[in-house]
């Protein structure tokens, strides 16, 4: 993880000082890091007594983030043209406006500041940004910005940023030997009051029984491709109707297959509607799944990415396998 430069820090402070109101938005289908990053930015703005509105297109499918759904809206507060001139937009844990999803309102013309850690970022034109693909989580970037602008982290802010960081690091599983400085930074969250055991229980517990049944179906439906190096499974609309959308446990699905000898990448696809699919892609060190995700309207990290595109499973699966064949 790189140091945030003095120039970046000054730009962040200036952006806050030069605006009277802020929208804060993260990517659609938010995860813990997205939600925590947005709430972390709000904590900074609260410190400066700057009003803001948290925005998310949702849906809040993950059990561990349901408690935060009421903090967010998918409709922008109305502002006059004069008020919009003094309004800033923070985009957290993604860079593209298209990744924000269906939010009722108009982002056009708003001064924009992006804070992201995804490799496939493409910031809006004329925006200011802090983008560090070497950071394991966007929440870690927010933590540094808070500490450098506001001082010591309050307990509740430390807890939420720790939650986001653990989401994207898989409780340290995705860190490398080069991340010693990250562990030092995380220790400050613990000193401020974050609790590893309670955070782990929050992230892994409370799943509906139906998700265990669905997990079994997804495991049994999986197929191996490319000499066993790629595993792909999928969820149909009928599955979603029968088992619901709540409390997905895709992390267990990915880890189960990546533990198999010879498997280098895993793809999980879901038919969201008649003509739209979403998907998650995970891999071990060698395979850059963001290259595949970017071909299907998505992006992310080298070893963890997502996609959303038009199409049906029966047509999309062979296309995705073909793209993996190019890089494996």
C-alpha angles and dihedrals in degrees: 000000000000126000114257104244126233088246092054092047091050091049090051092050092046091050090055095044094047096056133063100200135024141202115207117199137172133187124294117265089032124210130198095278092051094049093043093049092052092048090047091055089049089054090056091049091047088055089056093042091242116151118230145166124227113222132193133160089207142165097195095208098152116091093218094059100042092097090064098050093094090058091064135064132198091210122075117229109251115255130183119242090256091052091048090059088064095042126102130200121216115198113196131194093001137048110206122085088217090062091061090075128205107348116160105238144053124278092179114127097007118136103249135205118188124202111184145142102198121121094218096055120147109182122209116265115277093008124138115233149185105198119167116169089185091066110096091215139015087228089067090058091050090049092057092046091051094047093048096046105030106021128226116024118249114234097251093049090048090052094051094046091048089052091053093046093050090050093059098035093047089232091309095314093117097047121105135210088269093064100079090119089054091056090051089052092048090053088064089059090055091048088053092054110277112146118212096198095049091045092051092049090049092051098044105030136073097048117157115248089240090068090063089054091049091047089057091052093049091049092051093045095053120117131196123230139179096034092316096303094113127051120192131183134165147201121224128212087252090057091051092048092050100042102026131227101270127110102005114190102200091146090067089047093053095044091049093058098037087057089062115103112257097014113126102167139023130201126195116189129188128195099224097178138349091284107020135075134184127197147183124217127196133176147169122254101288102053121073104208092180088075090061095040092053089059090061103045095276142090144168135137133348092256101025126040142146138212141197122189146145117270146073128275096247091057098035098052097064091045092053092047089051091054091049089051088062094059105031 
